[in-house]
Each structure stands twice: as C-alpha cells, then as structure tokens.
Coordinates of C-alpha atoms and ligand atoms in Angstrom, one line a residue:
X21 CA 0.2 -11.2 -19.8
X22 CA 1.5 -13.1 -22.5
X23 CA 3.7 -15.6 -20.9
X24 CA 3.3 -18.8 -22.7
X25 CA 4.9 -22.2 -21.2
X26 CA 7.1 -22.6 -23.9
X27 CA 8.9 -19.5 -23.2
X28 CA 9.1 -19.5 -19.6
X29 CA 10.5 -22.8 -19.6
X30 CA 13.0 -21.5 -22.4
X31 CA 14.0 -18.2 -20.3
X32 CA 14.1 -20.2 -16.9
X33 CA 16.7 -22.3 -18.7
X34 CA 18.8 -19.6 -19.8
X35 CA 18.0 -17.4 -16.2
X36 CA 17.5 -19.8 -13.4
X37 CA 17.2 -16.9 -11.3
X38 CA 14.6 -14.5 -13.1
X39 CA 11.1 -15.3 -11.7
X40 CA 7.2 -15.3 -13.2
X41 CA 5.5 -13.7 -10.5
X42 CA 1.8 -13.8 -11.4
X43 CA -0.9 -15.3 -8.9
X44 CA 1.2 -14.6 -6.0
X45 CA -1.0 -15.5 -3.1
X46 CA -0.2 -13.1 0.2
X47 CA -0.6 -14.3 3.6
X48 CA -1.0 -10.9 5.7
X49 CA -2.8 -8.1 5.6
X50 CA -1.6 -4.7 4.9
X51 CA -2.5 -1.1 5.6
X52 CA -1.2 2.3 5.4
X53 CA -2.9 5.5 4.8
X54 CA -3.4 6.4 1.3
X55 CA -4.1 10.4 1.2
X56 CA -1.1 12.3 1.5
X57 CA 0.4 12.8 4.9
X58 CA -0.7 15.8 7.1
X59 CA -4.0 17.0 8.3
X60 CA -6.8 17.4 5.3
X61 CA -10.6 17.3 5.2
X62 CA -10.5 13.5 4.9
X63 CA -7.8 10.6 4.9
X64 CA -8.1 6.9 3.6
X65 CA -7.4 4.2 5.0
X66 CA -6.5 1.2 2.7
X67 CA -6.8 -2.5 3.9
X68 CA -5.6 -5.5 1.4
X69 CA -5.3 -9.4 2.7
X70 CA -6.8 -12.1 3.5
X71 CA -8.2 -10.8 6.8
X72 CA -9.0 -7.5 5.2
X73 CA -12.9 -7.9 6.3
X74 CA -12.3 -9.2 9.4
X75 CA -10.1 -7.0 10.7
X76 CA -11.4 -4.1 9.8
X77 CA -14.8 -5.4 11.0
X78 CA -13.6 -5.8 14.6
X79 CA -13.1 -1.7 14.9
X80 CA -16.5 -0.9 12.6
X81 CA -19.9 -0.6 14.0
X82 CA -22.1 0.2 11.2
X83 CA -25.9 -1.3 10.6
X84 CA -24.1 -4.5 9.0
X85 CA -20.9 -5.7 9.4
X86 CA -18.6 -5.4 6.6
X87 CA -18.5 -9.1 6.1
X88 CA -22.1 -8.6 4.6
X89 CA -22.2 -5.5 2.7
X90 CA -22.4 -5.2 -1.1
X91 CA -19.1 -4.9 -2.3
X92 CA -18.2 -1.4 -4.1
X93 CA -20.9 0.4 -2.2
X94 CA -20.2 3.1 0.5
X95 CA -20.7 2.3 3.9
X96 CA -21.7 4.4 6.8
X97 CA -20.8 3.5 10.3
X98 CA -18.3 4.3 13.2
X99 CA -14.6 3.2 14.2
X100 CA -13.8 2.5 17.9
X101 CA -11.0 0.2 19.9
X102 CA -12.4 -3.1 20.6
X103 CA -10.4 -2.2 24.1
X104 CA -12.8 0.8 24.6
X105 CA -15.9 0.4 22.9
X106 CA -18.2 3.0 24.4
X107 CA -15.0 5.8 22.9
X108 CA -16.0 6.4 19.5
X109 CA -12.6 7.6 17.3
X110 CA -14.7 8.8 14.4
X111 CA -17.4 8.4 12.0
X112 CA -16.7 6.9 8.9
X113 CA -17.6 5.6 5.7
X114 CA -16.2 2.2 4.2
X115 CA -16.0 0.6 0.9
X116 CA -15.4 -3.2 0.6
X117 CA -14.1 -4.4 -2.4
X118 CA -14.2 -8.4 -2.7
X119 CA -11.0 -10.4 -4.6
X120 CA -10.2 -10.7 -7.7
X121 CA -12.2 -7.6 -8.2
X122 CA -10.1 -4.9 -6.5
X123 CA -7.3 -2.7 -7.2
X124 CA -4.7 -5.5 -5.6
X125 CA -6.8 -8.4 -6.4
X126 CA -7.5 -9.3 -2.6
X127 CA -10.1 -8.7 -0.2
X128 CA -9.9 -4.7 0.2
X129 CA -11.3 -2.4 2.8
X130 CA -10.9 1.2 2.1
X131 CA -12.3 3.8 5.2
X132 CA -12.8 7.4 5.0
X133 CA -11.9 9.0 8.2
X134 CA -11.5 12.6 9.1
X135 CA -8.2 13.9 8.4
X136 CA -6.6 14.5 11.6
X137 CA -3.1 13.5 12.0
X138 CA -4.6 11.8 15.4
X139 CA -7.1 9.8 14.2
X140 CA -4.8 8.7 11.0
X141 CA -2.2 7.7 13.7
X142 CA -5.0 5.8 16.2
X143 CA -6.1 3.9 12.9
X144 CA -3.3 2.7 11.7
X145 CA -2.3 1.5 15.4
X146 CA -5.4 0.2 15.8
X147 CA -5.2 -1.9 12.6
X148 CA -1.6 -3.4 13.5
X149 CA -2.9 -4.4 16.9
X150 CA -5.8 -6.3 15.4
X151 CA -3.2 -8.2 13.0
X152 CA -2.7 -5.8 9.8
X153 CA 1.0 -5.4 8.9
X154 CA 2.0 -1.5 7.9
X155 CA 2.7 -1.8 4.1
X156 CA 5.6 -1.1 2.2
X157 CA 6.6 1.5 -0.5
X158 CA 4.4 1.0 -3.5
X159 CA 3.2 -2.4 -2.1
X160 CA -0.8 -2.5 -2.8
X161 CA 0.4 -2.0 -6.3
X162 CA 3.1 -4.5 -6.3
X163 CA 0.5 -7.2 -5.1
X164 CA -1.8 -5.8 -8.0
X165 CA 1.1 -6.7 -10.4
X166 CA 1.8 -10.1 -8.2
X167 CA -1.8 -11.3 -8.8
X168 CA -1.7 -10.6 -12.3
X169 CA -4.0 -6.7 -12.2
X170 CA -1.4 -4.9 -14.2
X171 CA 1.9 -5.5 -15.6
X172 CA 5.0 -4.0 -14.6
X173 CA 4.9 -1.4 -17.2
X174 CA 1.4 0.1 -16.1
X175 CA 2.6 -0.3 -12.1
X176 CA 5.2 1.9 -13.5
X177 CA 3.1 4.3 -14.9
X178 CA 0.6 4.5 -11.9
X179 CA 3.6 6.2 -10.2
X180 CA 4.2 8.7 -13.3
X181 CA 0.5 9.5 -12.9
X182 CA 0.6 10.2 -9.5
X183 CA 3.7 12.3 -10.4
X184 CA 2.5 14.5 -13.4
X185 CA 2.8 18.0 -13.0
X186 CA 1.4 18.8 -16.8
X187 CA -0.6 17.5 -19.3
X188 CA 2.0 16.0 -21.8
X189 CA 3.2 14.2 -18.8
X190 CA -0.4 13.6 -17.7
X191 CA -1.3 11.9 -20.9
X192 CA 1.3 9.8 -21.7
X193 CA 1.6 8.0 -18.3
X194 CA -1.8 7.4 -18.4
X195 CA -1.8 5.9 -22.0
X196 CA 1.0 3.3 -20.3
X197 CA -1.4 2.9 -17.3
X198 CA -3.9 2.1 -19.4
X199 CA -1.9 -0.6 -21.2
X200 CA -1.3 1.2 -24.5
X201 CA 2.5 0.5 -24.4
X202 CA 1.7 -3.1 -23.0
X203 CA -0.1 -4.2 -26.0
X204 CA 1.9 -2.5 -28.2
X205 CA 4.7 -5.3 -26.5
X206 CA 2.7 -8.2 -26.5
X207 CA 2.0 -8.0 -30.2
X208 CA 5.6 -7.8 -30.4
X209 CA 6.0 -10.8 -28.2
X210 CA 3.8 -12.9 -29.8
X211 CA 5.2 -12.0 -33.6
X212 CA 8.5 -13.0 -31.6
X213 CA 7.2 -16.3 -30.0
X214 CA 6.2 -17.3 -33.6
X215 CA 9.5 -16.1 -35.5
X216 CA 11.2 -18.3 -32.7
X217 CA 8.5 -21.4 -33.6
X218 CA 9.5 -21.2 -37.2
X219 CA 13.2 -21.5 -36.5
X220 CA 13.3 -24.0 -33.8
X221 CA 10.6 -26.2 -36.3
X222 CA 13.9 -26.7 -38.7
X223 CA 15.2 -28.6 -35.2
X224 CA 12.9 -31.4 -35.7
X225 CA 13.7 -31.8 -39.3
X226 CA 17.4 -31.3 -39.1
X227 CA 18.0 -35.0 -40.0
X228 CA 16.5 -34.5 -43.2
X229 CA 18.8 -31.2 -43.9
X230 CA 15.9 -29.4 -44.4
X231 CA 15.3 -25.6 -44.2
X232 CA 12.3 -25.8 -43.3
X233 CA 11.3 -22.1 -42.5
X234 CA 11.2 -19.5 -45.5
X235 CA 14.1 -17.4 -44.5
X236 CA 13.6 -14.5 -46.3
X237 CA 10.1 -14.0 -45.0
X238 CA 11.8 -14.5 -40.9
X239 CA 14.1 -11.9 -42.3
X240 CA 11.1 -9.8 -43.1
X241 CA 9.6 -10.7 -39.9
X242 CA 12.5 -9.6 -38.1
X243 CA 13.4 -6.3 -39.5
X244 CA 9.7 -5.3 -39.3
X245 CA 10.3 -5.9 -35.6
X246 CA 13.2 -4.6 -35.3
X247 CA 11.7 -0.9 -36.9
X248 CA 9.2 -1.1 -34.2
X249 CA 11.7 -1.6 -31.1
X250 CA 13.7 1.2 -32.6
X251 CA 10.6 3.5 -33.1
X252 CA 9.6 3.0 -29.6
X253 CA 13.1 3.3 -28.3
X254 CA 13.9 7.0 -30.2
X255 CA 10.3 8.8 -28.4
X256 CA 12.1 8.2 -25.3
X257 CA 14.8 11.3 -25.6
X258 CA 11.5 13.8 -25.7
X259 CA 9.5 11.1 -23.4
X260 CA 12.0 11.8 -21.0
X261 CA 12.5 15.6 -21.5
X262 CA 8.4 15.8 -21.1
X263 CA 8.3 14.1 -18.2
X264 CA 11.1 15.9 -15.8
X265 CA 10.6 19.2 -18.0
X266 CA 12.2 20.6 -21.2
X267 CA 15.5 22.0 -20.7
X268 CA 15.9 25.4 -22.1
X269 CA 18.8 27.8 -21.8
X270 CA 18.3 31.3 -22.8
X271 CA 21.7 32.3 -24.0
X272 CA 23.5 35.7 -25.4
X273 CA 25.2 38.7 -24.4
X274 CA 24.4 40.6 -21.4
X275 CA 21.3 43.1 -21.5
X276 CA 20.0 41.9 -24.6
X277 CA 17.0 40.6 -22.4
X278 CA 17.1 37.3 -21.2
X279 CA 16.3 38.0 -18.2
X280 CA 12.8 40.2 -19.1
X281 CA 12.1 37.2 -22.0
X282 CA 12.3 34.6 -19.2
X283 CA 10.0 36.7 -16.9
X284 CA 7.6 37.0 -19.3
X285 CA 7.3 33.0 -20.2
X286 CA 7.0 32.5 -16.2
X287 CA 4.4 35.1 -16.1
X288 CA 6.4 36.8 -12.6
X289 CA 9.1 38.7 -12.1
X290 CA 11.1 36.7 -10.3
X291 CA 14.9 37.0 -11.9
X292 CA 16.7 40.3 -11.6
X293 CA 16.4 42.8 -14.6
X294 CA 18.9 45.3 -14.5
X295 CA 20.4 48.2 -17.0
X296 CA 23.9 47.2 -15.7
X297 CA 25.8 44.8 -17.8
X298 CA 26.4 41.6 -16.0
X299 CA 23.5 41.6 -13.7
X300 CA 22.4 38.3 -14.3
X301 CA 25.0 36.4 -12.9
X302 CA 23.8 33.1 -11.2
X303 CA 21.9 30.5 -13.0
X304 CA 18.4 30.7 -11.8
X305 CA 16.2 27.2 -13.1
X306 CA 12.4 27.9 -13.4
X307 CA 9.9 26.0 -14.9
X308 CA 6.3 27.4 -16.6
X309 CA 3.6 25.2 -18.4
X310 CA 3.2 26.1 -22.1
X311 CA 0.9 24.3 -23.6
X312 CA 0.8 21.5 -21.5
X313 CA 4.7 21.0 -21.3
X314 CA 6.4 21.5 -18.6
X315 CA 10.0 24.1 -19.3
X316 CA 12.7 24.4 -17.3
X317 CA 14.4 27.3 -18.0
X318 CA 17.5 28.0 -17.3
X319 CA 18.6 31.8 -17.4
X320 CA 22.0 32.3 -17.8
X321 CA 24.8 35.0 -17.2
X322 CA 25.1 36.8 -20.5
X323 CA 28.1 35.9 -22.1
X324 CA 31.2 38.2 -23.1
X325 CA 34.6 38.8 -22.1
X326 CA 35.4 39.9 -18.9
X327 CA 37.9 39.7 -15.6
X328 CA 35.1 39.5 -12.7
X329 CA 36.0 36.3 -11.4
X330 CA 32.7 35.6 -10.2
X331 CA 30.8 36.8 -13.3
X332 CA 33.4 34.3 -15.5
X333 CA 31.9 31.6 -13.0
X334 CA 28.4 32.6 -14.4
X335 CA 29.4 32.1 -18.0
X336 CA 31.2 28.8 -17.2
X337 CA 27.9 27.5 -16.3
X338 CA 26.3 29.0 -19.4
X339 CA 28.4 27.0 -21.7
X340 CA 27.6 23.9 -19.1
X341 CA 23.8 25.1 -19.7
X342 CA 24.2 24.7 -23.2
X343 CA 25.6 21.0 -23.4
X344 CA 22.4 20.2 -21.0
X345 CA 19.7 22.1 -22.7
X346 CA 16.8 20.7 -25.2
X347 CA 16.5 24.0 -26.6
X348 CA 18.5 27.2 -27.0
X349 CA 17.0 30.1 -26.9
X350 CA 19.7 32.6 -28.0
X351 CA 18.7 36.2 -27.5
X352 CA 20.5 39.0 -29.5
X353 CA 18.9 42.4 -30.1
X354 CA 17.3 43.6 -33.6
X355 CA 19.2 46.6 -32.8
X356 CA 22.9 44.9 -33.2
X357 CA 21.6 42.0 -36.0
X358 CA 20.4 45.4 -38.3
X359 CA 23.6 47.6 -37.1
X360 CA 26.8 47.2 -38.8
X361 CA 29.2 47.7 -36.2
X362 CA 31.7 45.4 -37.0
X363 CA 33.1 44.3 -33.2
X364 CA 29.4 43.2 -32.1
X365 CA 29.0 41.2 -35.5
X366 CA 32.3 39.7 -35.1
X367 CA 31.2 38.6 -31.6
X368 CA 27.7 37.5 -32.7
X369 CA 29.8 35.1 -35.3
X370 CA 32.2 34.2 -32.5
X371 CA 29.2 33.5 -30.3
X372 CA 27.3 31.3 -32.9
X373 CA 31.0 29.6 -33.4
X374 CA 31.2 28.7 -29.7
X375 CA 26.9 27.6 -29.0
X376 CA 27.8 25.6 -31.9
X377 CA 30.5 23.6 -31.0
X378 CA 28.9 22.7 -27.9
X379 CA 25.3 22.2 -28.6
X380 CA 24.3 18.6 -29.0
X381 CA 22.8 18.2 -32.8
X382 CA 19.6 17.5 -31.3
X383 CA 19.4 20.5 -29.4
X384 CA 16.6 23.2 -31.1
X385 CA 18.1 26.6 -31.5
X386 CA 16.0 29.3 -31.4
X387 CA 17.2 32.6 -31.9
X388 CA 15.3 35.3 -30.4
X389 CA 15.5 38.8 -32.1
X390 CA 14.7 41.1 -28.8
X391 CA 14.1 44.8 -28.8
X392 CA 12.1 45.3 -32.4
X393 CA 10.5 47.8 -30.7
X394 CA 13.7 50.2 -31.0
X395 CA 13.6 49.6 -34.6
X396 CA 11.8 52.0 -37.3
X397 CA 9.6 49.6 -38.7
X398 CA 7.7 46.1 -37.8
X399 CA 8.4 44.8 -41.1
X400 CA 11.6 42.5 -40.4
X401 CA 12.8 40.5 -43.9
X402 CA 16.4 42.3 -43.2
X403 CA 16.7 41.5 -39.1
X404 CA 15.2 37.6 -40.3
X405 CA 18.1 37.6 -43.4
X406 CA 21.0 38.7 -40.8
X407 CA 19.3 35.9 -38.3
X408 CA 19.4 33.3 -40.9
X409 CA 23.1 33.8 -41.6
X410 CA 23.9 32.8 -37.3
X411 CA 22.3 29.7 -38.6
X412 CA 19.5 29.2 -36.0
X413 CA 16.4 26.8 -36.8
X414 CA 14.2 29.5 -36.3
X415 CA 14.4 33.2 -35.8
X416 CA 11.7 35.2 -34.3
X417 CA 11.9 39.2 -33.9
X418 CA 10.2 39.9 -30.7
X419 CA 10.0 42.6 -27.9
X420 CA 9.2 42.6 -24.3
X421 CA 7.8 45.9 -24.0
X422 CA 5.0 45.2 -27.0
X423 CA 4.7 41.9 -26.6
X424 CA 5.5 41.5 -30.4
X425 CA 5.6 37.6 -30.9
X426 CA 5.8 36.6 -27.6
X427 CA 2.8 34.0 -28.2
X428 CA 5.4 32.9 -31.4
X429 CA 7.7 32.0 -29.2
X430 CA 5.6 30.1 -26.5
X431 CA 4.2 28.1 -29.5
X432 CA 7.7 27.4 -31.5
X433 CA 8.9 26.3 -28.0
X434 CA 6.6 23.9 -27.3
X435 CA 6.9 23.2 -30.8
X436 CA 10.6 21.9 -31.0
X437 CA 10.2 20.4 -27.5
X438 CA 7.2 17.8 -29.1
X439 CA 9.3 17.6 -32.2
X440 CA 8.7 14.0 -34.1
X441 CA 6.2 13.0 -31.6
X442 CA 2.7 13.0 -32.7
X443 CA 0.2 14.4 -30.3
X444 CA -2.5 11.8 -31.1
X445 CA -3.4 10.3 -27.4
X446 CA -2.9 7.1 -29.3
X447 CA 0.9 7.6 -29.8
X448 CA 3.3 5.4 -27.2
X449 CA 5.9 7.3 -26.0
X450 CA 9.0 6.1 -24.1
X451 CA 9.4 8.4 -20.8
X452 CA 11.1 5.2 -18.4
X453 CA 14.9 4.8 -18.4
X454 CA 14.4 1.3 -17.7
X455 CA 12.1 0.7 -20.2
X456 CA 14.7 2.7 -22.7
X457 CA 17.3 0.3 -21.7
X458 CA 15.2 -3.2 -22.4
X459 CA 14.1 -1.9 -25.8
X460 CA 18.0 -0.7 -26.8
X461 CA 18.9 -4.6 -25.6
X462 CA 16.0 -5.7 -27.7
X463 CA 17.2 -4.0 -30.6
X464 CA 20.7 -5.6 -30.6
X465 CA 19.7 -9.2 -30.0
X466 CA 17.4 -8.8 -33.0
X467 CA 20.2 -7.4 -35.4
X468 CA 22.0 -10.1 -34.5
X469 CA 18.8 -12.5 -35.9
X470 CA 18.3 -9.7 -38.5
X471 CA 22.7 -10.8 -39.3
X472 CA 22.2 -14.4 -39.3
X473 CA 19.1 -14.5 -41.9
X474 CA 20.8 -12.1 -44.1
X475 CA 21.6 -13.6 -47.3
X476 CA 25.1 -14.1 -47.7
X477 CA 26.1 -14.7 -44.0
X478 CA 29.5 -16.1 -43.8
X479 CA 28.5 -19.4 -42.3
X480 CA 24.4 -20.6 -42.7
X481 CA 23.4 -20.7 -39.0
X482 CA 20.9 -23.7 -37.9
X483 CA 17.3 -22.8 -36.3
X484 CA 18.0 -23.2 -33.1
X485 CA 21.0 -21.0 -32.7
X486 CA 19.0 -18.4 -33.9
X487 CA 16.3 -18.7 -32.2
X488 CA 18.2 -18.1 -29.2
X489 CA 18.6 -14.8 -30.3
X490 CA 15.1 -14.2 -30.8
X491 CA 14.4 -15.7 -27.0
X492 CA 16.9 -12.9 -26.0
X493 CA 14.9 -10.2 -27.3
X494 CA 11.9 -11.6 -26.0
X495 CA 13.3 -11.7 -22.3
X496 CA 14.1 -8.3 -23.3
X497 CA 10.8 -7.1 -24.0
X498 CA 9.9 -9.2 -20.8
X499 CA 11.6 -7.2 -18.8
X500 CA 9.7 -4.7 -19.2
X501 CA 6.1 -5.5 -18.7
X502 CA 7.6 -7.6 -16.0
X503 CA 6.7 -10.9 -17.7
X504 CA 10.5 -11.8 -16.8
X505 CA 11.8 -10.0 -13.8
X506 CA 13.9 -10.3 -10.5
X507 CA 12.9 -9.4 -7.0
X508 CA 15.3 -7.3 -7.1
X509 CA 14.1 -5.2 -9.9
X510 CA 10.7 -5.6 -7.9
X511 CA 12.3 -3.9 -5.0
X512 CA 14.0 -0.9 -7.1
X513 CA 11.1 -0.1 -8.9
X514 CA 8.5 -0.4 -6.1
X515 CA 10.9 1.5 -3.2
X516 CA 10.3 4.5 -5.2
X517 CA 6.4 5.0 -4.5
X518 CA 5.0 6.1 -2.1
X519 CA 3.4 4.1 1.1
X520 CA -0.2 3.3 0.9
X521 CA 0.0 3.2 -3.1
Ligands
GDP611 P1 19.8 40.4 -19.8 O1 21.1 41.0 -19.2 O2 20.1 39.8 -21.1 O3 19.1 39.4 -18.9 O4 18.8 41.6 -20.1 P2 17.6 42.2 -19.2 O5 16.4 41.4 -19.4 O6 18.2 42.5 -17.8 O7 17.3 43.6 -20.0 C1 18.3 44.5 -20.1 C2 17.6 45.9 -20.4 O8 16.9 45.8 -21.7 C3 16.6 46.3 -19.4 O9 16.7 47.6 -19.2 C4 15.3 45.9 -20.0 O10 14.2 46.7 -19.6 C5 15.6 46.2 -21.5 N1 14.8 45.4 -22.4 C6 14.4 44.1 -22.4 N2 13.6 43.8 -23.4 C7 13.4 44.9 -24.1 C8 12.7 45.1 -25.3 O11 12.0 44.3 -25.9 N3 12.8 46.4 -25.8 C9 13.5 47.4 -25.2 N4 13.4 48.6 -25.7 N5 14.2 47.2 -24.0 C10 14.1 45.9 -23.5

C-alpha cells in the first residue's frame, strides 16, 4: 500500500466518511467450508481468529496439539465432540498457519476432512459450539485485505480467478492477483503525490509571489499520466469481453450456413441444420474456447423478408444481436457473391446497408464466404474482390463440408477478439467495471490539472487549487486498490464471493 500520511489526512478532509482500513484487528473467529458444497473425496475446513488454535484444538486429537505444531506442516490426527469423546467423526489432517504469515494474516487452522455432506455439517456445528462464528461471503479475504495481505484490486481478482473458465481470462486475473495492475497504480500514485508536492510547495512561498514549481515540466508530468490512465482505461472494452466471453453473432440469409459454421466452431451438433429456409429461428447462445478465449456465439435467424410472424420475431432479435455483438460473422455463399443474379446482389448490398447502420464501429466484421466447395475452382481472387466491395474487415472463403479455412476463421476470431491487446503476460488489462469507472474519474480530474497548467489558461491558477485536482485523481486511483474506500463498497464487492473464500 502506498498510503502516505499526508494524503490520507488530505482525502479524510475532503471525505470524512471514506475509511483506511489496513491493520484491522478481528475479535472472533471464523469458519466455513472452503471446497465447494456437496459430497467430494475431501472438504476443507478453514479456521481464521484469534482462537483459531484453540478452538480447533479442543475437537483434534493428534500426537501434539495444534498449539505446538510447526506452522505450514500437515498434521495427522482425529476430530471428535468434546461432548463424546470416545465417537470419533473422522480422521483428518490439519495445517496451522501462524499470523502475519497466513492467507488472512491471523492465526489459521485449515483441516482436511472426508467429503461427506455429514461430516462437513457436524464440523462446522461443532466449530460454532466451541465459539467460531460461520463466516461471511468473501470474508477470509476481506480480513486478508483488512490486515494489509492484498489490496482491494488483487481481493478482486482472487474472485476472477476462482471464476475463469479460459485461459485469457485465467491469465489476466492472475496477473491482477498477483499485483501487476497494483504496481502499475502505485507508481502512478506516487508520480501523483509528488506533482501534488510541487504545487502545494508554491503555498509556502505565496507571499513572495513566487511560482515556485516549473510548470511546464508538472504539465509534462501530468499528461504523461494522464496517457497512462487512459491506456489502462481503453483494455477494459476487450478485458471485459474476455472475461464474460466474446460476443459473436453469425449473421446472413437463411441456408447460407450459419447454422453448420457454428456447429463446427462448437465442435457438436447441437443447433438445428435444416434444407428448409427459415429453420433457424430462435437465437441459440453457445460458447467454445478458441485459443484460450472464451466465444459466445450467438446464432441467429437468417435474415430476409417474410410474413411468419414468429420467424420476423427471430430476425428482430438478429438485428438486436448485432448492436450487442464483438464480432460479426456474416455468412453469404461463394455461390451468390460469384453469381450475378441481380435480386440476391441487391439484397447482399441492402444487407451490408442495414449490419452497417447498426454495428457499433468497434464491432469486427468478418464476412464468411460459405459453400466454396460448390465452386469450380479453390483459387478465390474474384469471390475475395466481390467480398471486399460488402466492405467487411476480412473475408474468408470457407466450406463446411471440406473444412476449407475453417482453422482461418478460428484464428482471425480470436484474432479481432484480442485486437490492440498484447498477449505478453506482462500486459495489464482492465476486465473490472469498477475499476473502469475510477480510472474514467481519474482521467477527468487530471484534464482538469492538464487545463489549468496549460499555457494560456484564462486566469493563472495558484498551487493549491490545483493540487486539489490532483488529490481527486489520487482518491480516484485509491479507490481502486482500496487505499480509499467505504464499507459499503467493502460490502458490494465482498457479497459477491463465495463463503469460505
Ligand atoms: P442456415 O440457415 O444459414 O443456418 O444454414 P444451415 O447451416 O442450416 O445450412 C443450410 C444448408 O446448406 C444445409 O443443407 C447444409 O448442409 C448446407 N451447407 C452448409 N455449409 C455448406 C457448405 O460449406 N457447402 C455445401 N455444399 N453445403 C453447405
């Protein structure tokens, strides 16, 4: 953490009611079970507090008690009911971990049981009745973040951890857990603290009328800083998209394959393909790991005119699809690109018109040219000429029934869903909304310093009013790392994990 006196005393002026929760000392002792509910081969039991030893002593019979055993060693030994001694409830092993040096910072008692929903129950009954309180949502790693372990950022990210379902998720909240993004903020900070130093040091020499700080290099300071907030803050539109999954709608007319392009990126056969026109006519959401992203594809009702009321339902959603999708995937056939029937052409144009006017401009558009397999040759500079003129970012002639460049899509997918993110593991990425929100405050309080040292500002601020800017941004930042935060931000964030983490 990177608190310094001077600037809590400086935010606790401005927010009386924001708090600085390191070194928070707890009074009981919590427990919950830490494996996932349900029966498995083994559950864990996790004990945090003050009385963490002693209580879990009174239900352990092992050769030592636990009061004496090397901390972070495995223990073997036996759990019964003080009440009932002679009934053992199982054999066990324990780890003790001793404060500070624990996950929470506090005395810690983790025991491996077997993973009946009995014994997990008797445990945890057992524990309260010897004076452990059941924990909270999320609260062993709240107290980790009250005694100073992590910050709020990496609590945060434990929670994305536990929730990744890929590797680009995988590795980005573990690069926040690991405090990547954190130091990446306290450099920030502490550049911050010192443009702040500089400004409030023309306080002390205000009598004199002196500038005392060189402005143009605070300037430089300050738009340097400003770069980075920004940087971090535009990674978190694909953070975001990698952590719930890449939206992709697969769009176009009806049996032009959508449906057989979607089954082969899941790999099953799960949608309906159909020879009759209009088959696929709900919106089915999927999701299938390319390259370590996680897709969610959205298959949509093809789109053309037509007076079935619940197929026109289908294609509302399409164009709905399209406003929420990441990436397009627009499926026509080589056949109707390379033909020159005039009505489908027309309709392709009218089609490209329409995906166009409600794509967002940051939406990919890929347009998928299905069925080269029906074509007399593989060589496709024509079908790629006519694709170029619907204006997609990329065009790729493919077929389901060879296969032809089905790996060329999978890879131009993930592709455009990484797009201007680097894929070094050293890279901070944005996925948290919150987070998203502090840097986007951040970012205006500093144009407003960036405003007031620009040359040529209406009316020459002094220091100090500056430099209250620059404490804004810094609370900013400080919200995120939770250097500066409310209980109830505590609550929000913590309420969302799960009990015994
Ligand atoms: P959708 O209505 O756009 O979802 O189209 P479907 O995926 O249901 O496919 C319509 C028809 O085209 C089916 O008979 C598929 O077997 C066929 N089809 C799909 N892909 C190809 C392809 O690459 N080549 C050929 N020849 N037929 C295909």
């Amino acid at each position: 953490m990177t608190s310094t006196t001077d600037e809590t005393t400086a935010t606790n002026r401005q927010m009386e009611t924001f708090i600085t929760p390191n070194n928070t000392i707890h009074a009981d002792t919590i427990c919950a079970i830490s494996t996932a509910p349900g029966t498995g081969g083994i559950a864990v039991v996790r004990i945090s507090g003050p009385q963490a030893t002693e209580i879990a002593d009174s239900i352990w019979h092992g050769s030592t008690p636990l009061a004496t055993v090397r901390a972070n060693t495995a223990t073997f030994g036996r759990v019964a009911d003080p009440d009932r001694p002679g009934e053992t409830l199982d054999e066990a092993v324990a780890t003790v971990f001793r404060a500070p040096r624990s996950f929470t910072g506090e005395d810690t008692v983790e025991i491996s049981v077997h993973g009946s929903p009995f014994i997990q129950r008797e445990m945890i009954n057992l524990l309260i009745r010897r004076g452990c309180r059941l924990a909270e949502p999320g609260e062993f790693t709240r107290r980790a973040f009250a005694s100073g372990k992590i910050d709020l950022a990496q609590a945060e990210a434990i929670a994305d951890v536990i929730a990744s379902d890929s590797r680009g998720a995988h590795r980005i909240a573990l690069s926040q857990m690991r405090g990547q993004f954190s130091e990446k903020l306290a450099e920030m900070r502490s550049q911050l603290l010192d443009l702040a130093s500089l400004l409030e040091l023309e306080l002390d020499f205000s009598e004199e009328d002196v500038e005392f700080a060189d402005r143009s290099r605070l300037l430089e300071i300050a738009r340097s800083l400003k770069s980075h907030v920004d940087t971090l803050a535009a990674t978190f539109s694909t953070g975001d998209a990698i952590k719930r999954g890449v939206p992709v709608a697969i769009i176009g007319s009806p049996n032009v394959g959508k449906s057989s392009i979607l089954n082969k990126l899941l790999g099953d056969n799960r949608a309906l393909v159909s020879d009759i026109p209009g088959t696929t006519r709900d919106t089915v959401e999927d999701t299938a790991d390319i390259e370590g992203i996680t897709f969610r594809f959205i298959d949509t009702a093809g789109i053309r005119a037509t007076d079935d009321p619940v197929e026109n339902l289908g294609i509302e959603r399409s164009f709905a699809n399209i406003a929420k999708a990441r990436i397009l995937v627009w499926v026509v056939t080589a056949t109707d690109l390379a033909g020159n029937d005039t009505t489908t052409l027309s309709h392709l144009h009218e089609l490209r018109d329409e995906i166009s006017r409600l794509k967002s401009p940051d939406t990919a558009l890929i347009l998928a040219v299905n069925k080269t397999d029906l074509l007399p040759t593989r060589d496709h500079p024509a079908t790629l000429r006519a694709a170029e003129r619907l204006g997609a970012d990329t065009a790729i002639p493919l077929s389901t029934v060879t296969g032809e460049n089905l790996p060329l899509l999978r890879h131009t997918l993930h592709a455009a869903a990484t797009q201007g993110i680097s894929s070094s593991a050293n890279d901070i990425i944005v996925t948290n909304a919150r987070h998203y929100e502090a840097l986007r405050n951040a970012s205006s309080s500093i144009d407003r310093v960036i405003a007031s040292l620009t040359p040529g500002h209406p009316y020459p601020l002094p220091g100090d009013l500056i430099a209250q800017d620059v404490r804004e941004t810094l609370h900013h930042l400080g919200t995120i790392t939770g250097t500066i935060t409310t209980p109830e931000i505590l609550s929000t964030i913590f309420s969302r994990f799960c009990i015994g983490k």
